[in-house]
Short mmCIF file of C-alpha atoms in Angstrom, two decimals:
data_model
loop_
_atom_site.label_atom_id
_atom_site.label_comp_id
_atom_site.label_asym_id
_atom_site.label_seq_id
_atom_site.Cartn_x
_atom_site.Cartn_y
_atom_site.Cartn_z
CA UNK A 18 74.93 85.68 161.02
CA UNK A 19 73.41 89.07 160.37
CA UNK A 20 69.83 89.99 161.17
CA UNK A 21 69.82 92.77 158.59
CA UNK A 22 67.65 92.60 155.51
CA UNK A 23 69.28 91.62 152.22
CA UNK A 24 70.48 94.53 150.08
CA UNK A 25 67.99 96.15 147.75
CA UNK A 26 68.09 94.79 144.21
CA UNK A 27 69.95 96.88 141.66
CA UNK A 28 67.81 97.78 138.67
CA UNK A 29 69.05 98.03 135.11
CA UNK A 30 68.98 101.24 133.09
CA UNK A 31 66.54 100.39 130.32
CA UNK A 32 65.01 103.83 129.78
CA UNK A 33 66.24 105.39 126.55
CA UNK A 34 63.68 108.20 126.45
CA UNK A 35 66.31 110.95 126.44
CA UNK A 36 64.67 112.72 129.39
CA UNK A 37 66.85 114.53 131.90
CA UNK A 38 68.40 112.98 135.02
CA UNK A 39 66.97 114.17 138.32
CA UNK A 40 69.44 115.94 140.60
CA UNK A 41 68.16 116.26 144.16
CA UNK A 42 69.46 119.33 145.99
CA UNK A 43 68.75 121.94 148.62
CA UNK A 44 71.56 124.19 147.41
CA UNK A 45 69.24 126.05 145.05
CA UNK A 46 66.50 128.59 145.55
CA UNK A 47 63.78 125.98 145.05
CA UNK A 48 61.54 124.19 147.50
CA UNK A 49 61.99 120.76 145.91
CA UNK A 50 65.03 118.45 145.85
CA UNK A 51 64.31 117.72 142.17
CA UNK A 52 66.54 119.33 139.56
CA UNK A 53 68.12 117.84 136.46
CA UNK A 54 71.75 117.47 135.36
CA UNK A 55 72.39 118.49 131.76
CA UNK A 56 73.41 115.71 129.39
CA UNK A 57 76.62 117.52 128.40
CA UNK A 58 78.10 116.70 131.82
CA UNK A 59 77.94 112.98 131.06
CA UNK A 60 78.99 113.42 127.44
CA UNK A 61 82.05 115.44 128.48
CA UNK A 62 83.19 112.98 131.16
CA UNK A 63 83.08 110.10 128.71
CA UNK A 64 82.54 107.50 131.42
CA UNK A 65 80.17 104.55 131.67
CA UNK A 66 79.06 103.83 135.23
CA UNK A 67 78.25 100.52 136.86
CA UNK A 68 75.87 102.19 139.32
CA UNK A 69 73.92 105.41 139.77
CA UNK A 70 73.66 105.49 143.57
CA UNK A 71 71.01 108.23 143.81
CA UNK A 72 68.77 108.01 140.76
CA UNK A 73 65.39 109.72 140.44
CA UNK A 74 62.13 107.80 140.68
CA UNK A 75 61.83 105.63 137.59
CA UNK A 76 65.58 105.46 137.16
CA UNK A 77 68.19 107.51 135.35
CA UNK A 78 67.24 108.50 131.83
CA UNK A 79 70.51 109.57 130.30
CA UNK A 80 73.09 108.63 132.91
CA UNK A 81 75.29 106.05 131.18
CA UNK A 82 74.96 103.32 133.79
CA UNK A 83 74.09 99.65 134.04
CA UNK A 84 72.31 99.70 137.42
CA UNK A 85 70.76 102.23 139.76
CA UNK A 86 69.25 102.85 143.18
CA UNK A 87 66.37 105.26 143.77
CA UNK A 88 65.39 106.80 147.13
CA UNK A 89 63.08 103.82 147.58
CA UNK A 90 66.10 101.49 147.33
CA UNK A 91 68.17 103.62 149.74
CA UNK A 92 71.39 103.90 147.79
CA UNK A 93 73.18 105.30 150.82
CA UNK A 94 72.68 102.09 152.82
CA UNK A 95 72.91 99.71 149.87
CA UNK A 96 76.21 98.22 148.64
CA UNK A 97 78.09 100.04 145.92
CA UNK A 98 79.92 98.13 143.19
CA UNK A 99 82.23 99.21 140.40
CA UNK A 100 82.35 102.75 139.04
CA UNK A 101 79.66 104.77 140.84
CA UNK A 102 77.94 108.00 139.78
CA UNK A 103 76.68 109.83 142.86
CA UNK A 104 74.67 113.03 142.67
CA UNK A 105 72.86 112.78 146.00
CA UNK A 106 70.20 114.86 147.73
CA UNK A 107 72.20 117.90 148.80
CA UNK A 108 70.03 118.25 151.88
CA UNK A 109 71.78 115.06 153.05
CA UNK A 110 75.07 115.53 151.19
CA UNK A 111 77.61 114.76 153.92
CA UNK A 112 76.89 111.03 154.45
CA UNK A 113 76.89 110.49 150.69
CA UNK A 114 80.22 112.30 150.35
CA UNK A 115 81.64 110.14 153.15
CA UNK A 116 80.51 106.94 151.45
CA UNK A 117 81.90 108.13 148.10
CA UNK A 118 85.26 108.89 149.74
CA UNK A 119 85.45 105.30 151.04
CA UNK A 120 84.50 103.70 147.72
CA UNK A 121 87.50 103.03 145.43
CA UNK A 122 86.01 104.28 142.14
CA UNK A 123 83.38 106.92 141.65
CA UNK A 124 82.30 110.37 140.61
CA UNK A 125 80.53 112.70 143.06
CA UNK A 126 78.67 115.86 142.07
CA UNK A 127 77.83 118.60 144.52
CA UNK A 128 77.71 122.33 145.03
CA UNK A 129 80.87 123.97 146.26
CA UNK A 130 81.35 126.47 149.04
CA UNK A 131 84.73 126.70 150.79
CA UNK A 132 83.06 126.37 154.18
CA UNK A 133 81.13 123.25 153.15
CA UNK A 134 81.71 120.59 155.80
CA UNK A 135 82.37 117.80 153.28
CA UNK A 136 84.94 119.76 151.22
CA UNK A 137 88.11 118.58 153.03
CA UNK A 138 86.99 114.94 152.86
CA UNK A 139 86.18 115.21 149.15
CA UNK A 140 89.42 117.01 148.30
CA UNK A 141 91.47 114.47 150.24
CA UNK A 142 89.89 111.47 148.52
CA UNK A 143 89.80 112.79 144.95
CA UNK A 144 92.24 112.26 142.10
CA UNK A 145 90.86 115.47 140.62
CA UNK A 146 87.96 117.86 141.12
CA UNK A 147 86.38 119.74 138.22
CA UNK A 148 84.79 123.10 138.96
CA UNK A 149 82.07 123.82 136.42
CA UNK A 150 79.22 126.22 135.78
CA UNK A 151 76.00 124.26 135.43
CA UNK A 152 72.41 125.36 134.92
CA UNK A 153 70.00 122.68 136.00
CA UNK A 154 66.56 122.13 134.51
CA UNK A 155 63.59 122.01 136.85
CA UNK A 156 60.69 119.55 136.57
CA UNK A 157 58.46 122.44 135.44
CA UNK A 158 60.78 123.19 132.49
CA UNK A 159 62.55 126.18 134.04
CA UNK A 160 66.26 126.36 134.80
CA UNK A 161 68.27 127.36 137.84
CA UNK A 162 71.91 127.99 138.65
CA UNK A 163 73.30 126.99 142.06
CA UNK A 164 74.18 129.80 144.46
CA UNK A 165 77.63 128.24 144.75
CA UNK A 166 79.69 126.62 142.03
CA UNK A 167 79.40 122.96 141.14
CA UNK A 168 82.14 120.44 141.80
CA UNK A 169 82.49 117.03 140.26
CA UNK A 170 85.01 114.91 142.16
CA UNK A 171 86.72 111.91 140.55
CA UNK A 172 88.17 108.97 142.48
CA UNK A 173 89.92 105.95 141.01
CA UNK A 174 89.45 106.98 137.36
CA UNK A 175 92.47 109.23 136.86
CA UNK A 176 92.35 112.89 135.92
CA UNK A 177 91.28 112.73 132.26
CA UNK A 178 87.50 112.76 132.86
CA UNK A 179 87.86 115.86 135.05
CA UNK A 180 89.98 117.54 132.39
CA UNK A 181 87.42 116.74 129.67
CA UNK A 182 84.56 118.04 131.81
CA UNK A 183 86.37 121.28 132.67
CA UNK A 184 87.33 121.78 129.00
CA UNK A 185 83.65 121.51 128.00
CA UNK A 186 82.75 124.52 130.19
CA UNK A 187 84.10 127.98 129.39
CA UNK A 188 84.49 128.60 133.14
CA UNK A 189 85.78 125.10 133.93
CA UNK A 190 88.88 124.41 136.00
CA UNK A 191 90.53 121.35 137.54
CA UNK A 192 92.12 120.95 140.96
CA UNK A 193 94.41 117.93 141.13
CA UNK A 194 94.31 115.87 144.31
CA UNK A 195 97.14 114.24 146.19
CA UNK A 196 95.95 110.84 144.99
CA UNK A 197 96.79 111.82 141.41
CA UNK A 198 100.40 112.73 142.21
#
C-alpha cells in the first residue's frame, strides 16, 4: 500500500474563449515563463489530445484537449493518459522530455539547440520531429521569437502530423526517427 497522495484530478477543457495557450519557457529573452503558442500549430497538426500536461493557469484555451494539468496540479508528477500534448516550462525541460519519451503517445514542443541535453533522448524516442519557425505572443500583447529553433516531437502518432506542421511553415522541415522506420 502506498503512502503517496492520490493523483491530482484532471480538469476538462471547457474554455472556448479563443485566447492563446500559455507556453512557459526560459529559452527566450524574457523574464517570465509565460509565452503563448500560436493557434496555427494546433490547426496544422490536426490532432485532438486527451491531456495537456502543462497547461497555463485557468487551463488551455485553444489546445484541442479533453483534460489538462496546470502547475498547481503538477503535471510532471501526475499520471499521463492517452495522447498527451506537452509544452513544458523550458526552465525545467529535461524531466518533462524524459517523461514524454517514456509515454507511448504524445507531442512535445521545445526549443532546439544541438547541444541541448534532452536532444538525444527526444530524437531517439520520436517517430518524427518537425522543425518550425514560431513567434510566440507574450501576455502583454508583444511577440518574441526563440533564440534557437522550435522542435515539435511526435511519438506514437505516426509521421503525418509532423509533415502537416512542417508544411504549414515556410521554413518547416521534418526529421524522421528510427521508430518510424
